[in-house]
Coordinates of C-alpha atoms (C1' of nucleotides) in Angstrom, one line a residue:
Chain Q
M40 CA 8.7 -8.7 -10.6
F41 CA 7.7 -12.3 -10.1
D42 CA 11.2 -13.5 -9.2
E43 CA 11.9 -14.3 -5.6
I44 CA 15.4 -13.0 -5.9
C45 CA 14.1 -9.7 -7.2
P46 CA 13.7 -7.1 -4.4
S47 CA 10.3 -5.9 -5.4
E48 CA 10.0 -3.9 -2.2
V49 CA 12.2 -1.3 -3.8
V50 CA 9.5 -0.5 -6.3
P51 CA 7.9 2.5 -4.9
F52 CA 4.6 2.1 -6.7
R53 CA 1.6 0.0 -5.8
I54 CA -1.8 -0.7 -7.3
G55 CA -4.4 -1.6 -4.8
D56 CA -3.1 -4.2 -2.4
K57 CA 0.2 -6.1 -2.4
W58 CA -0.7 -8.4 -5.3
A59 CA -3.1 -6.5 -7.4
G60 CA -0.5 -5.1 -9.8
M61 CA 1.0 -8.5 -10.5
I62 CA -2.4 -10.1 -11.0
I63 CA -3.3 -7.5 -13.6
R64 CA 0.0 -8.2 -15.4
C65 CA -0.8 -11.9 -15.3
L66 CA -4.1 -11.2 -17.1
E67 CA -2.5 -9.0 -19.7
H68 CA -2.5 -11.6 -22.4
G69 CA -5.8 -13.2 -21.9
P70 CA -8.0 -14.8 -19.2
R71 CA -6.4 -17.0 -16.6
R72 CA -7.8 -19.6 -14.2
F73 CA -7.5 -19.4 -10.4
S74 CA -5.0 -22.1 -10.3
E75 CA -3.0 -20.7 -13.2
L76 CA -2.6 -17.5 -11.3
R77 CA -1.1 -19.3 -8.4
I78 CA 1.8 -20.4 -10.5
P79 CA 3.6 -17.1 -11.2
L80 CA 2.4 -15.8 -7.8
R81 CA 4.1 -18.7 -6.1
T82 CA 4.0 -17.5 -2.5
I83 CA 0.4 -16.2 -2.5
T84 CA -2.1 -18.2 -0.5
A85 CA -5.6 -19.1 -1.8
K86 CA -7.2 -16.9 0.7
V87 CA -5.2 -13.8 -0.2
L88 CA -5.5 -14.4 -3.9
T89 CA -9.3 -14.7 -3.5
Q90 CA -9.3 -11.5 -1.5
S91 CA -7.3 -9.6 -4.1
L92 CA -9.5 -10.9 -7.0
R93 CA -12.7 -9.9 -5.2
T94 CA -11.4 -6.4 -4.6
L95 CA -10.3 -6.1 -8.3
E96 CA -13.8 -7.4 -9.3
R97 CA -15.5 -5.0 -7.0
D98 CA -13.5 -2.1 -8.5
G99 CA -14.6 -3.1 -12.0
L100 CA -11.0 -4.0 -13.1
I101 CA -11.6 -7.7 -13.7
L102 CA -14.5 -10.1 -14.4
R103 CA -15.1 -13.6 -12.9
H104 CA -16.5 -16.3 -15.1
V105 CA -17.6 -19.6 -13.7
H106 CA -17.7 -22.6 -16.0
T107 CA -19.2 -25.8 -14.7
T108 CA -18.4 -28.1 -17.7
P109 CA -17.8 -30.7 -16.5
V110 CA -15.5 -29.7 -13.7
Q111 CA -15.4 -26.4 -11.9
R112 CA -13.4 -23.8 -13.8
V113 CA -13.2 -20.2 -12.8
E114 CA -11.6 -17.7 -15.2
Y115 CA -10.6 -14.1 -14.6
D116 CA -10.3 -11.5 -17.3
L117 CA -9.5 -7.9 -17.5
T118 CA -12.4 -5.5 -18.2
P119 CA -11.9 -2.6 -20.6
L120 CA -11.3 -0.5 -17.5
G121 CA -8.8 -3.0 -16.2
R122 CA -7.1 -3.1 -19.6
S123 CA -6.9 0.7 -19.7
I124 CA -4.8 0.7 -16.5
L125 CA -2.0 -1.3 -18.3
E126 CA -0.8 2.0 -19.8
P127 CA -0.1 4.0 -16.6
L128 CA 1.1 0.7 -15.1
A129 CA 3.7 0.4 -17.9
A130 CA 4.8 4.0 -17.3
M131 CA 5.4 3.1 -13.7
C132 CA 7.4 0.0 -14.6
A133 CA 9.4 1.9 -17.2
W134 CA 10.3 4.6 -14.6
T135 CA 11.3 1.9 -12.1
E136 CA 13.5 0.1 -14.7
D137 CA 15.1 3.4 -15.6
H138 CA 15.9 4.4 -12.0
W139 CA 16.5 1.0 -10.6
D140 CA 20.2 1.6 -9.9
E141 CA 19.6 5.0 -8.3
L142 CA 16.9 3.4 -6.0
L143 CA 19.3 0.7 -4.9
D144 CA 22.2 3.1 -4.4
A145 CA 20.0 5.3 -2.2
R146 CA 19.0 2.4 -0.1
E147 CA 22.5 1.4 0.5
A148 CA 23.6 4.8 1.7
Chain I
M541 CA -6.7 14.3 -3.3
F542 CA -6.2 16.4 -0.2
D543 CA -9.9 17.1 0.4
E544 CA -11.5 15.1 3.3
I545 CA -14.7 14.8 1.3
C546 CA -12.8 13.2 -1.6
P547 CA -12.8 9.4 -1.3
S548 CA -9.1 8.9 -2.0
E549 CA -9.4 5.3 -1.1
V550 CA -10.9 4.8 -4.6
V551 CA -7.6 5.7 -6.2
P552 CA -6.1 2.3 -6.9
F553 CA -2.5 3.6 -7.1
R554 CA 0.0 4.2 -4.3
I555 CA 3.5 5.3 -4.2
G556 CA 5.4 4.0 -1.2
D557 CA 3.3 4.3 2.0
K558 CA 0.0 5.9 2.5
W559 CA 1.2 9.5 2.4
A560 CA 4.2 9.4 0.1
G561 CA 2.4 10.3 -3.1
M562 CA 0.7 13.3 -1.5
I563 CA 4.0 14.5 0.1
I564 CA 5.7 14.4 -3.3
R565 CA 2.9 16.4 -4.9
C566 CA 3.3 19.0 -2.0
L567 CA 6.9 19.4 -2.9
E568 CA 6.2 19.8 -6.7
H569 CA 6.5 23.6 -6.7
G570 CA 9.5 24.0 -4.4
P571 CA 10.8 23.2 -1.0
R572 CA 8.4 23.1 2.0
R573 CA 8.9 23.1 5.7
F574 CA 7.8 20.3 8.1
S575 CA 5.0 22.4 9.5
E576 CA 4.0 23.6 6.0
L577 CA 3.5 20.0 5.0
R578 CA 1.1 19.5 7.9
I579 CA -1.3 22.0 6.5
P580 CA -2.5 20.2 3.3
L581 CA -2.0 16.8 5.0
R582 CA -4.3 17.9 7.8
T583 CA -4.9 14.5 9.4
I584 CA -1.3 13.3 9.4
T585 CA 0.4 13.1 12.8
A586 CA 3.9 14.4 13.3
K587 CA 5.2 10.9 13.9
V588 CA 3.8 9.4 10.7
L589 CA 4.9 12.5 8.6
T590 CA 8.4 12.1 10.0
Q591 CA 8.4 8.4 9.1
S592 CA 7.2 9.0 5.6
L593 CA 9.8 11.7 5.1
R594 CA 12.6 9.5 6.4
T595 CA 11.6 6.8 4.0
L596 CA 11.5 9.1 1.0
E597 CA 14.9 10.5 2.0
R598 CA 16.3 7.0 2.4
D599 CA 15.0 6.1 -1.1
G600 CA 16.7 9.2 -2.5
L601 CA 13.5 10.9 -3.6
I602 CA 13.7 13.9 -1.2
L603 CA 16.4 15.9 0.6
R604 CA 16.3 17.3 4.1
H605 CA 17.9 20.6 4.9
V606 CA 18.3 21.9 8.4
H607 CA 18.6 25.7 8.9
T608 CA 19.4 27.0 12.3
T609 CA 19.1 30.7 11.7
P610 CA 18.0 31.9 14.1
V611 CA 15.2 29.4 14.8
Q612 CA 15.0 25.8 13.8
R613 CA 13.8 25.4 10.2
V614 CA 13.8 22.1 8.3
E615 CA 13.0 22.1 4.6
Y616 CA 12.3 19.2 2.4
D617 CA 12.9 19.3 -1.4
L618 CA 12.6 16.8 -4.2
T619 CA 15.8 15.4 -5.6
P620 CA 16.2 15.0 -9.4
L621 CA 15.1 11.4 -8.9
G622 CA 12.1 12.5 -6.9
R623 CA 11.3 15.1 -9.5
S624 CA 11.5 12.5 -12.3
I625 CA 8.7 10.5 -10.6
L626 CA 6.3 13.3 -11.1
E627 CA 5.7 12.2 -14.7
P628 CA 4.5 8.6 -14.1
L629 CA 2.7 10.0 -11.0
A630 CA 0.9 12.4 -13.3
A631 CA 0.0 9.6 -15.7
M632 CA -1.5 7.7 -12.8
C633 CA -3.5 10.8 -11.7
A634 CA -4.7 11.4 -15.2
W635 CA -5.9 7.8 -15.5
T636 CA -7.7 8.1 -12.2
E637 CA -9.5 11.3 -13.3
D638 CA -10.5 9.8 -16.6
H639 CA -12.0 6.8 -15.0
W640 CA -13.2 8.2 -11.7
D641 CA -16.9 7.7 -12.6
E642 CA -16.4 4.1 -13.6
L643 CA -14.5 3.4 -10.4
L644 CA -17.3 4.9 -8.3
D645 CA -20.0 3.1 -10.3
A646 CA -18.2 -0.3 -9.9
R647 CA -18.0 0.3 -6.1
E648 CA -21.7 0.9 -5.8
A649 CA -22.6 -2.2 -7.7
Chain F
dC680 C1' -11.0 -27.2 -8.4
dA681 C1' -11.9 -23.0 -6.2
dG682 C1' -12.7 -21.6 -2.7
dC683 C1' -14.5 -20.5 2.8
dA684 C1' -13.7 -20.5 8.1
dT685 C1' -10.8 -19.8 11.7
dC686 C1' -6.9 -18.4 14.1
dC687 C1' -2.5 -16.0 14.4
dG688 C1' 1.7 -12.9 14.1
dA689 C1' 3.6 -8.9 12.2
dA690 C1' 3.3 -4.4 10.7
dA691 C1' 1.2 -0.1 9.7
dG692 C1' -1.0 3.8 11.4
dG693 C1' -2.4 6.8 15.0
dA694 C1' -3.1 9.2 19.9
dT695 C1' -0.9 11.4 23.5
dA696 C1' 2.7 13.3 26.0
dC697 C1' 7.2 15.1 26.2
dT698 C1' 11.9 17.5 24.5
dG699 C1' 16.3 20.1 22.5
Chain B
dC1174 C1' 9.8 24.4 15.5
dA1175 C1' 10.6 19.8 14.5
dG1176 C1' 10.6 16.3 16.1
dT1177 C1' 10.9 11.5 20.0
dA1178 C1' 9.1 8.1 23.0
dT1179 C1' 5.5 5.2 24.3
dC1180 C1' 1.4 2.9 23.9
dC1181 C1' -2.5 1.3 21.5
dT1182 C1' -5.7 -0.2 17.7
dT1183 C1' -6.4 -1.7 13.2
dT1184 C1' -5.3 -3.9 9.2
dC1185 C1' -2.7 -7.1 6.4
dG1186 C1' -1.0 -11.2 5.0
dG1187 C1' -0.5 -15.9 5.9
dA1188 C1' -1.1 -20.9 7.9
dT1189 C1' -4.1 -24.6 8.4
dG1190 C1' -8.1 -27.3 7.8
dC1191 C1' -12.5 -28.1 5.7
dT1192 C1' -16.2 -28.2 1.7
dG1193 C1' -19.5 -28.3 -2.5

DNA sequence: CAGCATCCGAAAGGATACTG
DNA sequence: CAGTATCCTTTCGGATGCTG
């Protein structure tokens, strides 16, 4: 999903905007900082990451925490609502893995 | 989902393009003709419906059958692959129903 | 560090008119 | 009936430069 070689465009599911699904997965195992998120999401720009995070925050799926001690730190974390979406998201990913070959075959033909 | 009063934009999931998920649900109970699909999808234009159907066909999720007896009839039907996507799609819809109020509350705040 | 402001190109979606 | 063709508007994502 995060690999540039991986043709993610084949995945027919999307949550929110282009990056929202991947952001949610990045937060699966605990809070992450803005700059930490930029690592797995290599090609995302700061502006677009900010946009996606704001949308997710507005929708109540993540929370934004600002720490000013001593330097600026901003952490993002899943809300219970955001965490609850991991289950249907996993179902989607499982389906995609199961039918990956069929999807690629269909594209070729 | 098909009601114009219903704020479908709140639904954070999407399959393929804007209409693909709804088209798949329209085909859930058997094949449908082009013009039949335009009824529940009231606001879709012929061009965009054609585009979405071609994409779904290319991805192997639906099949297109042309009947020329005696007038032109074109029917669309789910493939086994397309039918298998109904399950994760249902999981997504169930999640959305369960958390509908939370999503709307978050938007207001 | 974690953004915001500005500008830009590409793509998606749609309106309208026409066709085998 | 089931589309095509053409044009147009909007939206999306990104590049670049600046800031508290």
